Short mmCIF file of C-alpha atoms in Angstrom, two decimals:
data_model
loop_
_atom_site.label_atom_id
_atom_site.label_comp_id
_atom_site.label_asym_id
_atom_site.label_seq_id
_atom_site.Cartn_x
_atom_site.Cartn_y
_atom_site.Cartn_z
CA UNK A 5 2.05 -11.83 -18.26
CA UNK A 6 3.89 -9.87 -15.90
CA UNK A 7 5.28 -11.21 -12.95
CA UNK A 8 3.78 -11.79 -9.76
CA UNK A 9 5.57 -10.52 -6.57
CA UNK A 10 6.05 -13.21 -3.48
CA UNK A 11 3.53 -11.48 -1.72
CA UNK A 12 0.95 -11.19 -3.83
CA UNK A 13 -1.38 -13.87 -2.95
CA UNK A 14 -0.84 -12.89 0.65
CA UNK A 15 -1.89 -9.39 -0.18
CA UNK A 16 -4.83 -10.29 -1.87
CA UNK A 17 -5.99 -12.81 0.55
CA UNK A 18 -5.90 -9.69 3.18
CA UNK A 19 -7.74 -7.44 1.26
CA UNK A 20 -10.49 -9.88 0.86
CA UNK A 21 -10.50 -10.14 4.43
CA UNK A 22 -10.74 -6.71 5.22
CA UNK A 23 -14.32 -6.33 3.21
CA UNK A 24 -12.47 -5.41 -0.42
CA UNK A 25 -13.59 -6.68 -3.80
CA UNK A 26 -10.41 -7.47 -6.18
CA UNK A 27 -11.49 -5.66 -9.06
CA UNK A 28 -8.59 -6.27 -11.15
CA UNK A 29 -6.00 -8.58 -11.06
CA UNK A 30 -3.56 -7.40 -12.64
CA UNK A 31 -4.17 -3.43 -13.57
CA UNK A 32 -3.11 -2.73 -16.86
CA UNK A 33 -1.09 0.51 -16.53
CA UNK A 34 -0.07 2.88 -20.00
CA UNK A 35 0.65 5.90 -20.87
CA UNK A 36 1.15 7.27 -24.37
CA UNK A 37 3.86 4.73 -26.13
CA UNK A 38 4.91 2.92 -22.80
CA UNK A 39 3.17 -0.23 -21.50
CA UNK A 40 4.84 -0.23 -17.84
CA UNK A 41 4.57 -3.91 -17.77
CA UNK A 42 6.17 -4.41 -20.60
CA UNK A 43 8.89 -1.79 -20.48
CA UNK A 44 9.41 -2.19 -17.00
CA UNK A 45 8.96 -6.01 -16.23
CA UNK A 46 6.55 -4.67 -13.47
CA UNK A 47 5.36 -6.72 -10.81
CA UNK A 48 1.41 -7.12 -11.45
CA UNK A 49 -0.91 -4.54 -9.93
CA UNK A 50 -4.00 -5.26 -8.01
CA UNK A 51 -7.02 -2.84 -7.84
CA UNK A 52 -9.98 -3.52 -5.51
CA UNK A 53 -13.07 -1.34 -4.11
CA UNK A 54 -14.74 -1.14 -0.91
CA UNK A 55 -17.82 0.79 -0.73
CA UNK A 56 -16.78 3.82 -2.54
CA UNK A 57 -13.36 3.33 -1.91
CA UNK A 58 -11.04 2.72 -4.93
CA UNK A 59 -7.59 1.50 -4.98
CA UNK A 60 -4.35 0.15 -6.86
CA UNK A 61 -1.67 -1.53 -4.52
CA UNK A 62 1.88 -1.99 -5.86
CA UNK A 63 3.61 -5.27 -3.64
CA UNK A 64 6.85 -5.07 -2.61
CA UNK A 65 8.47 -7.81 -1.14
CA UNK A 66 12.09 -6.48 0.26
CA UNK A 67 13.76 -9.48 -0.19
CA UNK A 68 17.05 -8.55 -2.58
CA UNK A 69 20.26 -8.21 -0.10
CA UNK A 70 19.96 -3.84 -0.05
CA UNK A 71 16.74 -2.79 1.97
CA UNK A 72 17.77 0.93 0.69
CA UNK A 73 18.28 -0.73 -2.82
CA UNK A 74 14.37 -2.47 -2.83
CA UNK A 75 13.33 1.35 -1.28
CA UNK A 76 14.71 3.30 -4.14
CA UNK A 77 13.10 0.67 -6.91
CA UNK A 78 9.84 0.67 -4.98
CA UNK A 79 9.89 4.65 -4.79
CA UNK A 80 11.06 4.84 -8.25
CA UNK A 81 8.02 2.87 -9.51
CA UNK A 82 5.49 4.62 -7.20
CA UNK A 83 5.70 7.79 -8.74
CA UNK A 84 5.65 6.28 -12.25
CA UNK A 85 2.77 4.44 -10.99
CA UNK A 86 1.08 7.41 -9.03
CA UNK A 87 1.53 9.78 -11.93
CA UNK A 88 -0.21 7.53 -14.57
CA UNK A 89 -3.03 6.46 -12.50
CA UNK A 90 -3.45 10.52 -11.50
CA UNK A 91 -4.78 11.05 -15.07
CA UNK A 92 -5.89 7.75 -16.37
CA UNK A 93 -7.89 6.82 -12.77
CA UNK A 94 -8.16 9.70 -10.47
CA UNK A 95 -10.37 8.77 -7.89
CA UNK A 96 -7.83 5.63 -7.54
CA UNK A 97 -5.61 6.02 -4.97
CA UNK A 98 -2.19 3.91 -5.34
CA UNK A 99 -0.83 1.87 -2.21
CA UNK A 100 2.88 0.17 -1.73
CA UNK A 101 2.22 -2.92 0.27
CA UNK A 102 4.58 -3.67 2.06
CA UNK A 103 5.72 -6.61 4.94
CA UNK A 104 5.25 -5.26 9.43
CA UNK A 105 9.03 -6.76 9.59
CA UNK A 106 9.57 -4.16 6.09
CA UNK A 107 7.60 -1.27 7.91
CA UNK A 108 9.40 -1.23 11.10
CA UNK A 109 13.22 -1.73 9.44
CA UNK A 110 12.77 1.45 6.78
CA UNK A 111 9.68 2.90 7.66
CA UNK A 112 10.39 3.77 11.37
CA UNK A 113 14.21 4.24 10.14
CA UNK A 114 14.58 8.31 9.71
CA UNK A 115 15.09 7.38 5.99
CA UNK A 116 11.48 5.93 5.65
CA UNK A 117 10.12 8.53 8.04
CA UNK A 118 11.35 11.21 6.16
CA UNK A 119 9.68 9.98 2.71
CA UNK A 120 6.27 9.42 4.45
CA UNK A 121 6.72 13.16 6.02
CA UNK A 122 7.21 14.04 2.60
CA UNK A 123 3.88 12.12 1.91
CA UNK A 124 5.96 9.96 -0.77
CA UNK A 125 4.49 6.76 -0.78
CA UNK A 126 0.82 5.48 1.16
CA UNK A 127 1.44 2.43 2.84
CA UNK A 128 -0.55 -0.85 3.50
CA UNK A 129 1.33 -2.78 5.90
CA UNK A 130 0.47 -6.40 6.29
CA UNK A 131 1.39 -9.86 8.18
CA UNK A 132 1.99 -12.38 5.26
CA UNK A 133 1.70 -15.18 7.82
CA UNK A 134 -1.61 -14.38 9.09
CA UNK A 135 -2.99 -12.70 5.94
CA UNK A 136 -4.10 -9.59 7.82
CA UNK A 137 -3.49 -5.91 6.95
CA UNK A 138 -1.70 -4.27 10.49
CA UNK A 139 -2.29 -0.21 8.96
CA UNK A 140 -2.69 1.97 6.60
CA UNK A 141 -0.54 4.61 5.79
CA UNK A 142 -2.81 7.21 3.12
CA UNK B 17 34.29 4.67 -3.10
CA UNK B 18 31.04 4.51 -4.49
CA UNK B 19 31.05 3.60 -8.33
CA UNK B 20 31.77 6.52 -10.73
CA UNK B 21 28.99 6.87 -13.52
CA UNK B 22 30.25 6.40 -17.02
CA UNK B 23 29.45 10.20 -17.66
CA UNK B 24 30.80 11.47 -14.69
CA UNK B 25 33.84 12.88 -16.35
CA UNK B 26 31.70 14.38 -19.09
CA UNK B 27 29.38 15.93 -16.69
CA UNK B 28 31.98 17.44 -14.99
CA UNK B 29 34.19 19.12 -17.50
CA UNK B 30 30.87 20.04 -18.82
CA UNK B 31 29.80 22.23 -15.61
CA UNK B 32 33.36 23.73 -15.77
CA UNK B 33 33.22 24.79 -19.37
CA UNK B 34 29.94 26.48 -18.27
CA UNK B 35 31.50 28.47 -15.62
CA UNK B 36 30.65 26.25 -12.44
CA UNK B 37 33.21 25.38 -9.38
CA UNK B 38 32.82 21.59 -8.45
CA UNK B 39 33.05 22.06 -4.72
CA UNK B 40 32.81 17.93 -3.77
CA UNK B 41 33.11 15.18 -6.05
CA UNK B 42 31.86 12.59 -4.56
CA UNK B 43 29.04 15.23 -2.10
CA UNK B 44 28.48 12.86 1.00
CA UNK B 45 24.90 12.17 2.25
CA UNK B 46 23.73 10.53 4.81
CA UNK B 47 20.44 10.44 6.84
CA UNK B 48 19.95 8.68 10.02
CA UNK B 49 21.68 5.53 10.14
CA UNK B 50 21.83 5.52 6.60
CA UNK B 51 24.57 6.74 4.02
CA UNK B 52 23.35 5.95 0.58
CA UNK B 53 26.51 5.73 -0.91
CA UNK B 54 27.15 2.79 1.15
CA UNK B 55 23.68 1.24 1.75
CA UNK B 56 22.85 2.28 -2.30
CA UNK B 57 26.15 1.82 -3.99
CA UNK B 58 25.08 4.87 -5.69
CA UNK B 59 27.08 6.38 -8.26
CA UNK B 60 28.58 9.77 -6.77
CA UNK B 61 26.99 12.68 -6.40
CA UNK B 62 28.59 15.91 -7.46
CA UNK B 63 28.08 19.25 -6.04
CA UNK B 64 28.80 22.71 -7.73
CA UNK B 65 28.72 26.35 -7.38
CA UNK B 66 28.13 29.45 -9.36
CA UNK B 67 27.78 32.81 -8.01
CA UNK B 68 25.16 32.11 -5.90
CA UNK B 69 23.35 29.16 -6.98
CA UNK B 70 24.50 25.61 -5.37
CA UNK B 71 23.58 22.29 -7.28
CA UNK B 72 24.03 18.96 -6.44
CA UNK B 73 23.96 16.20 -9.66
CA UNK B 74 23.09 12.76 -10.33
CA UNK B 75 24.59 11.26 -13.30
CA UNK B 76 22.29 8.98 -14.93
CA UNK B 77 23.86 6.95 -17.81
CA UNK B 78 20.57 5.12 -19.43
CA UNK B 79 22.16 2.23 -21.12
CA UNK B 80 20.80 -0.60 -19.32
CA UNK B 81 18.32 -2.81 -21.95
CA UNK B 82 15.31 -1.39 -20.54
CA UNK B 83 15.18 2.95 -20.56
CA UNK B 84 12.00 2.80 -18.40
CA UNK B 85 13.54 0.71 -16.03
CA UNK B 86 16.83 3.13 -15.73
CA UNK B 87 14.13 5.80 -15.56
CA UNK B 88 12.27 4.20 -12.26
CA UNK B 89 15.87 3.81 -11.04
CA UNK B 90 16.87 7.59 -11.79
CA UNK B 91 13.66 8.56 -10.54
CA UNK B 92 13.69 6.12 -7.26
CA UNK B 93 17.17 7.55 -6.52
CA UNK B 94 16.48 11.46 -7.33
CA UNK B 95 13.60 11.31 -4.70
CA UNK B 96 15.29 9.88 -2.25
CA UNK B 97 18.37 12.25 -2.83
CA UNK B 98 15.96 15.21 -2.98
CA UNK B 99 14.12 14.74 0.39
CA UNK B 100 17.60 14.43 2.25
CA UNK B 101 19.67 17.17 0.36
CA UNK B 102 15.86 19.34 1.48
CA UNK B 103 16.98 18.87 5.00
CA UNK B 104 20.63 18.50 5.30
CA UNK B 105 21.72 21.52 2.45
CA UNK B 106 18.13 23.34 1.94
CA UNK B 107 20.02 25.77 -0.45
CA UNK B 108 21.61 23.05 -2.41
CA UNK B 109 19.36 21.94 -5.57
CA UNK B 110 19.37 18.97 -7.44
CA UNK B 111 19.38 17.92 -10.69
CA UNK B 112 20.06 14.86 -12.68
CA UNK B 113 22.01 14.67 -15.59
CA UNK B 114 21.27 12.83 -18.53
CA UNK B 115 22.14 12.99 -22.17
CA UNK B 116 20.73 14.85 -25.04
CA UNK B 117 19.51 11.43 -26.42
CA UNK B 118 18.26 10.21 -23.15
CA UNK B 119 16.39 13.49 -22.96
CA UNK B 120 14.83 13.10 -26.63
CA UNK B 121 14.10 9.07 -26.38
CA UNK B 122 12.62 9.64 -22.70
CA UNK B 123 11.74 13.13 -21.69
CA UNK B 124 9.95 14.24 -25.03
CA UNK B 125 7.96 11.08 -24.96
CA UNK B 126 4.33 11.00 -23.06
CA UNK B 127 6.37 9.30 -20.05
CA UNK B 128 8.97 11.72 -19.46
CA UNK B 129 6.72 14.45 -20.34
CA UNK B 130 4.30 13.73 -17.61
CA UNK B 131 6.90 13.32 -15.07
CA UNK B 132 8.22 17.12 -15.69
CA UNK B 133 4.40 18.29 -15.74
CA UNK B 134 4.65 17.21 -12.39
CA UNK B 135 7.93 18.88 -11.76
CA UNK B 136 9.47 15.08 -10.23
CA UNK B 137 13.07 16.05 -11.35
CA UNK B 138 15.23 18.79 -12.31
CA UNK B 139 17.31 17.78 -15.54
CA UNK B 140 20.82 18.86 -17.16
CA UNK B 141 20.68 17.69 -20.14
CA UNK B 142 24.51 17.49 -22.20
CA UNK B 143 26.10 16.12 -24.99
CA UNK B 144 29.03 13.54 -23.48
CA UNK B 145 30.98 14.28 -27.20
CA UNK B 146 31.28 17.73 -26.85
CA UNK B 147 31.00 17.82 -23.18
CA UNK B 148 28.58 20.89 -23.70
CA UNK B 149 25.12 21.99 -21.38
CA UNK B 150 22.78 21.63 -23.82
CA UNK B 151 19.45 22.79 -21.32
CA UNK B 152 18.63 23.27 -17.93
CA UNK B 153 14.72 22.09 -17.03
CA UNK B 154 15.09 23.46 -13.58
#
C-alpha cells in the first residue's frame, strides 16, 4: 500500500465538503510494465466526481527543506501522472493539491507563475486547518 | 558550485567529438528570485553551439534504485529548465542526456515511449565508454 501524503485526509475531508463523492481512494495508476506506485513509491491518488465532473488529485505537502526541490518532484510526477491518465481516463482531469501558505510562496513566485502560464500543473489550493478548498486552478 | 553529474565529463567530450563548442559549463539560470542551481542543487547545465543551432543539456545519470523515480526527477527538472531557458534564451534548446542503456531500459519501454509521444523531452542519448552520440530525439 502506497503511502499516504500528510495532507491527505485533509484533502479528502475538503472535497467532501465541497459536494464531491471520493470515488477512489487510492487510484491505481499503470501503464504497460510500470505500476507507478510501485516503481515510484507514489503518494496515493484520490479520484472523486461531482455531477459530471471527474477528477484525480495528486497531494503535495511541501514540507522537505527545498520548496524548489518538492516543485520539481511534484512537476515531475504530474506529467507522469497526467500522461497516463490522458489515455487510460480521459475525461479525468488530474489536480496537484496543494497548501494556501504552498500557493502563495511558489505559486505567486515568478517561478510558479511561469509553470501555470505554461498551463503545467491545475491546482486545488486548500486550508488544511479548516478543511476547505480556497481555488481552483484548471 | 552546483554538483557535477557523474557523466558530465562523458557528455562533454562527447559533444566535442561531434563537432560542438561548449560555450558555458556550468549555463546559469535563474528566474525571479530563484536560481535553481542554488535553490535545486541541480547538477550543471551545459550549453553548446554548432553552426547555428544552440543547446542547452541536462545530464541525467539514472542510477538511483528506482529508474522511474530518476525519471520523475529528470522529467520534474527538464520542465522546469525548459519553461525558463523559453523565456530567458528562446533560441537555446534543451535536451537531456542520458545513456544508451537508460534510453533502452526507459525510453523503449511503454513509459518512456509515451512521454516522447507527447514530445515532454528532447534526449541525447550516448555511450559514457566510448564517449560517442549515439541519437538525437529532438
Amino acid at each position: 500500500m502506497p503511502a499516504r501524503d500528510l495532507f491527505h485526509e485533509n484533502v479528502r475531508n475538503a472535497l467532501v465538503k465541497d459536494g464531491w463523492t471520493v470515488t477512489h481512494d487510492p487510484l491505481a495508476l499503470k501503464w504497460g510494465t510500470t505500476d507507478l506506485y510501485v516503481d515510484l513509491g507514489a503518494e496515493r491518488l484520490l479520484a472523486a466526481e461531482k455531477e459530471n465532473q471527474r477528477i484525480a488529485v495528486e497531494i503535495k505537502s511541501f514540507v522537505s527543506p527545498s520548496e524548489i526541490e518538492d516543485l520539481k518532484n511534484a512537476l515531475g510526477q504530474f506529467v507522469l501522472y497526467h500522461d497516463i491518465l490522458s489515455r487510460v481516463a480521459p475525461e479525468r482531469e488530474l489536480y496537484l493539491a496543494v497548501r494556501e501558505s504552498t500557493f502563495v510562496s511558489l505559486f505567486e513566485e515568478p517561478i510558479g507563475k511561469l509553470l501555470l502560464e505554461n498551463r503545467r500543473v491545475r491546482l486545488l489550493v486548500f486550508d488544511p486547518r479548516t478543511e476547505v478548498i480556497v481555488r481552483w486552478i484548471p
